[in-house]
Short mmCIF file of C-alpha atoms in Angstrom, two decimals:
data_model
loop_
_atom_site.label_atom_id
_atom_site.label_comp_id
_atom_site.label_asym_id
_atom_site.label_seq_id
_atom_site.Cartn_x
_atom_site.Cartn_y
_atom_site.Cartn_z
CA UNK A 1 -12.91 -0.94 -39.31
CA UNK A 2 -11.96 2.71 -39.07
CA UNK A 3 -8.46 4.14 -39.02
CA UNK A 4 -7.66 5.10 -35.40
CA UNK A 5 -7.13 8.72 -34.45
CA UNK A 6 -3.60 10.10 -34.27
CA UNK A 7 -1.83 9.35 -31.04
CA UNK A 8 -3.95 6.30 -30.16
CA UNK A 9 -2.63 2.80 -29.52
CA UNK A 10 1.13 3.21 -29.79
CA UNK A 11 2.74 -0.16 -30.67
CA UNK A 12 4.32 -2.06 -27.75
CA UNK A 13 8.09 -2.59 -27.83
CA UNK A 14 9.68 -5.75 -29.22
CA UNK A 15 9.63 -8.59 -26.73
CA UNK A 16 6.78 -7.09 -24.69
CA UNK A 17 4.80 -9.90 -22.96
CA UNK A 18 1.55 -8.25 -24.04
CA UNK A 19 2.77 -8.30 -27.65
CA UNK A 20 3.61 -12.00 -27.36
CA UNK A 21 0.19 -12.74 -25.88
CA UNK A 22 -1.51 -10.73 -28.63
CA UNK A 23 0.49 -12.62 -31.27
CA UNK A 24 -0.62 -15.94 -29.82
CA UNK A 25 -4.26 -14.85 -29.85
CA UNK A 26 -3.92 -13.53 -33.40
CA UNK A 27 -2.42 -16.84 -34.52
CA UNK A 28 -5.68 -18.49 -33.46
CA UNK A 29 -7.63 -15.77 -35.29
CA UNK A 30 -9.19 -14.26 -32.19
CA UNK A 31 -11.43 -11.43 -33.56
CA UNK A 32 -10.64 -9.14 -30.61
CA UNK A 33 -6.91 -9.62 -31.17
CA UNK A 34 -7.23 -8.68 -34.83
CA UNK A 35 -9.30 -5.63 -33.94
CA UNK A 36 -6.46 -4.54 -31.65
CA UNK A 37 -3.83 -5.23 -34.31
CA UNK A 38 -5.74 -3.14 -36.83
CA UNK A 39 -6.25 -0.22 -34.43
CA UNK A 40 -2.61 -0.35 -33.33
CA UNK A 41 -0.84 -0.73 -36.66
CA UNK A 42 -3.10 0.43 -39.49
CA UNK A 43 -1.93 4.04 -39.45
CA UNK A 44 1.76 3.11 -39.74
CA UNK A 45 1.09 0.54 -42.46
CA UNK A 46 -0.90 3.11 -44.43
CA UNK A 47 1.79 5.78 -44.03
CA UNK A 48 4.45 3.35 -45.18
CA UNK A 49 2.46 2.47 -48.29
CA UNK A 50 1.61 6.12 -48.89
CA UNK A 51 5.32 6.96 -49.03
CA UNK A 52 5.99 3.98 -51.30
CA UNK A 53 3.17 4.79 -53.70
CA UNK A 54 1.88 8.02 -55.17
CA UNK A 55 -1.83 7.24 -54.85
CA UNK A 56 -3.48 7.59 -51.41
CA UNK A 57 -6.48 5.48 -52.44
CA UNK A 58 -4.19 2.74 -53.68
CA UNK A 59 -2.26 2.89 -50.40
CA UNK A 60 -5.51 2.59 -48.45
CA UNK A 61 -6.58 -0.45 -50.48
CA UNK A 62 -3.20 -2.14 -50.02
CA UNK A 63 -3.19 -1.39 -46.29
CA UNK A 64 -6.43 -3.34 -45.98
CA UNK A 65 -4.92 -6.15 -48.03
CA UNK A 66 -1.98 -6.34 -45.62
CA UNK A 67 -4.31 -7.30 -42.80
CA UNK A 68 -6.26 -9.70 -44.99
CA UNK A 69 -3.04 -11.49 -45.99
CA UNK A 70 -1.75 -11.45 -42.42
CA UNK A 71 -5.01 -13.01 -41.23
CA UNK A 72 -4.77 -15.86 -43.74
CA UNK A 73 -1.13 -16.46 -42.69
CA UNK A 74 -1.70 -15.98 -38.97
CA UNK A 75 -0.73 -19.49 -37.93
CA UNK A 76 2.60 -19.21 -39.76
CA UNK A 77 3.72 -16.18 -37.75
CA UNK A 78 6.54 -17.20 -35.40
CA UNK A 79 6.76 -14.69 -32.57
CA UNK A 80 10.28 -14.54 -31.14
CA UNK A 81 10.37 -11.05 -29.69
CA UNK A 82 10.32 -9.24 -33.04
CA UNK A 83 7.53 -6.67 -33.32
CA UNK A 84 4.33 -7.79 -34.98
CA UNK A 85 4.50 -4.52 -36.88
CA UNK A 86 7.73 -5.62 -38.58
CA UNK A 87 5.88 -8.66 -39.94
CA UNK A 88 3.01 -6.48 -41.19
CA UNK A 89 5.42 -3.97 -42.76
CA UNK A 90 7.19 -6.83 -44.52
CA UNK A 91 3.89 -7.83 -46.12
CA UNK A 92 3.24 -4.20 -47.03
CA UNK A 93 6.66 -3.84 -48.62
CA UNK A 94 6.11 -6.92 -50.81
CA UNK A 95 2.69 -5.67 -51.90
CA UNK A 96 4.10 -2.24 -52.73
CA UNK A 97 6.92 -3.71 -54.80
CA UNK A 98 4.51 -5.94 -56.73
CA UNK A 99 2.25 -2.96 -57.40
CA UNK A 100 5.10 -0.73 -58.53
CA UNK A 101 6.33 -3.40 -60.96
CA UNK A 102 2.94 -3.30 -62.67
CA UNK A 103 3.10 0.45 -63.24
CA UNK A 104 4.78 0.19 -66.62
CA UNK A 105 2.92 3.25 -67.87
CA UNK A 106 4.03 5.47 -65.01
CA UNK A 107 7.78 5.21 -65.36
CA UNK A 108 10.48 3.62 -63.21
CA UNK A 109 9.55 2.65 -59.65
CA UNK A 110 12.56 4.52 -58.31
CA UNK A 111 11.20 7.83 -59.62
CA UNK A 112 7.90 7.34 -57.80
CA UNK A 113 9.69 6.23 -54.66
CA UNK A 114 12.14 9.12 -54.51
CA UNK A 115 9.57 11.76 -55.46
CA UNK A 116 7.22 10.80 -52.65
CA UNK A 117 10.01 10.40 -50.11
CA UNK A 118 11.40 13.78 -51.14
CA UNK A 119 8.01 15.39 -50.61
CA UNK A 120 7.75 13.90 -47.13
CA UNK A 121 11.24 15.03 -46.15
CA UNK A 122 10.70 18.51 -47.56
CA UNK A 123 7.53 19.13 -45.54
CA UNK A 124 9.41 19.32 -42.23
CA UNK A 125 12.74 20.66 -43.44
CA UNK A 126 13.66 24.24 -42.40
CA UNK A 127 15.68 24.92 -45.54
CA UNK A 128 14.27 28.02 -47.25
CA UNK A 129 15.16 26.98 -50.79
CA UNK A 130 11.96 26.74 -52.87
CA UNK A 131 13.53 24.01 -54.99
CA UNK A 132 14.09 21.72 -51.98
CA UNK A 133 11.68 19.01 -53.09
CA UNK A 134 13.24 18.77 -56.56
CA UNK A 135 16.74 18.80 -55.11
CA UNK A 136 15.83 16.09 -52.60
CA UNK A 137 14.30 13.86 -55.27
CA UNK A 138 17.47 14.14 -57.33
CA UNK A 139 19.69 13.54 -54.29
CA UNK A 140 17.68 10.52 -53.14
CA UNK A 141 18.19 8.84 -56.50
CA UNK A 142 21.91 8.76 -55.72
CA UNK A 143 21.29 6.68 -52.58
CA UNK A 144 20.97 2.92 -52.45
CA UNK A 145 17.58 1.30 -51.93
CA UNK A 146 18.58 0.33 -48.37
CA UNK A 147 19.64 3.90 -47.60
CA UNK A 148 16.26 5.24 -48.78
CA UNK A 149 14.50 2.53 -46.80
CA UNK A 150 16.26 3.40 -43.56
CA UNK A 151 15.43 7.10 -44.03
CA UNK A 152 11.79 6.23 -44.67
CA UNK A 153 11.51 4.04 -41.61
CA UNK A 154 13.60 6.07 -39.16
CA UNK A 155 12.82 9.64 -40.20
CA UNK A 156 9.47 9.60 -41.98
CA UNK A 157 7.75 6.85 -39.97
CA UNK A 158 9.80 7.52 -36.82
CA UNK A 159 10.27 3.80 -36.12
CA UNK A 160 12.68 2.72 -33.36
CA UNK A 161 16.09 1.33 -34.27
CA UNK A 162 15.15 -2.14 -33.00
CA UNK A 163 12.01 -2.28 -35.11
CA UNK A 164 13.83 -0.98 -38.19
CA UNK A 165 16.53 -3.61 -37.67
CA UNK A 166 13.92 -6.38 -37.50
CA UNK A 167 12.20 -5.19 -40.65
CA UNK A 168 15.42 -4.78 -42.61
CA UNK A 169 16.94 -8.01 -41.27
CA UNK A 170 19.99 -6.17 -39.94
CA UNK A 171 21.58 -5.61 -36.56
CA UNK A 172 20.80 -2.41 -34.66
CA UNK A 173 24.39 -1.20 -35.11
CA UNK A 174 24.11 -1.85 -38.85
CA UNK A 175 20.93 0.24 -38.99
CA UNK A 176 22.58 3.12 -37.13
CA UNK A 177 25.58 3.04 -39.45
CA UNK A 178 23.35 2.80 -42.52
CA UNK A 179 21.38 5.83 -41.36
CA UNK A 180 24.54 7.86 -40.79
CA UNK A 181 25.86 6.94 -44.23
CA UNK A 182 22.52 7.74 -45.86
CA UNK A 183 22.33 11.18 -44.24
CA UNK A 184 25.96 11.91 -45.12
CA UNK A 185 25.40 10.86 -48.72
CA UNK A 186 22.24 12.95 -48.89
CA UNK A 187 24.12 15.97 -47.53
CA UNK A 188 26.84 15.55 -50.16
CA UNK A 189 24.30 15.11 -52.95
CA UNK A 190 22.50 18.27 -51.84
CA UNK A 191 25.64 20.30 -52.33
CA UNK A 192 27.34 20.28 -48.95
CA UNK A 193 26.72 23.66 -47.32
CA UNK A 194 23.66 24.56 -49.43
CA UNK A 195 21.34 22.98 -46.86
CA UNK A 196 21.74 22.68 -43.08
CA UNK A 197 23.17 19.45 -41.78
CA UNK A 198 20.92 17.02 -39.96
CA UNK A 199 21.20 13.60 -38.48
CA UNK A 200 20.07 11.15 -35.90
CA UNK A 201 21.30 8.52 -33.49
#
């Protein structure tokens, strides 16, 4: 299967009847349902893994593994209004963590994580400082793992609050508060007024 083009097949919202019907078909391993799941979610799964890992080829391989694992576990998926994508991202997160643990020759996992996340944040940041990526990597290391995760999901992957809450096993209010605290902590770590303030709902 090919990765779909940008802008195609946006995921349906949590609790959508079409999503529930698709989940039921996928649980019975309907080939057409799995084709739809792949076309709808592959790009986000790949992007998530790409920001977790520093190797695009490795991220591509793991993204394929996510769907292979999901297929073998299809009948265990219990659809209760949570997005199918949250389930797939949970598999992706576990695969990424297992892979990072094996990288004993490449240094601590946190360094890889923060460096890649810093690069992604720096690409769209208007700050003129040429050292932004380095400063961000250093600042991100001062955040908790959950704070980095919420920034990755909400800002880099642009996932809705509800979907982020399902993936992180938190309430929507908890996700909003976590995001605010993460952005505030990042601002402080970046030196206060050195960079423009930003935020989100």
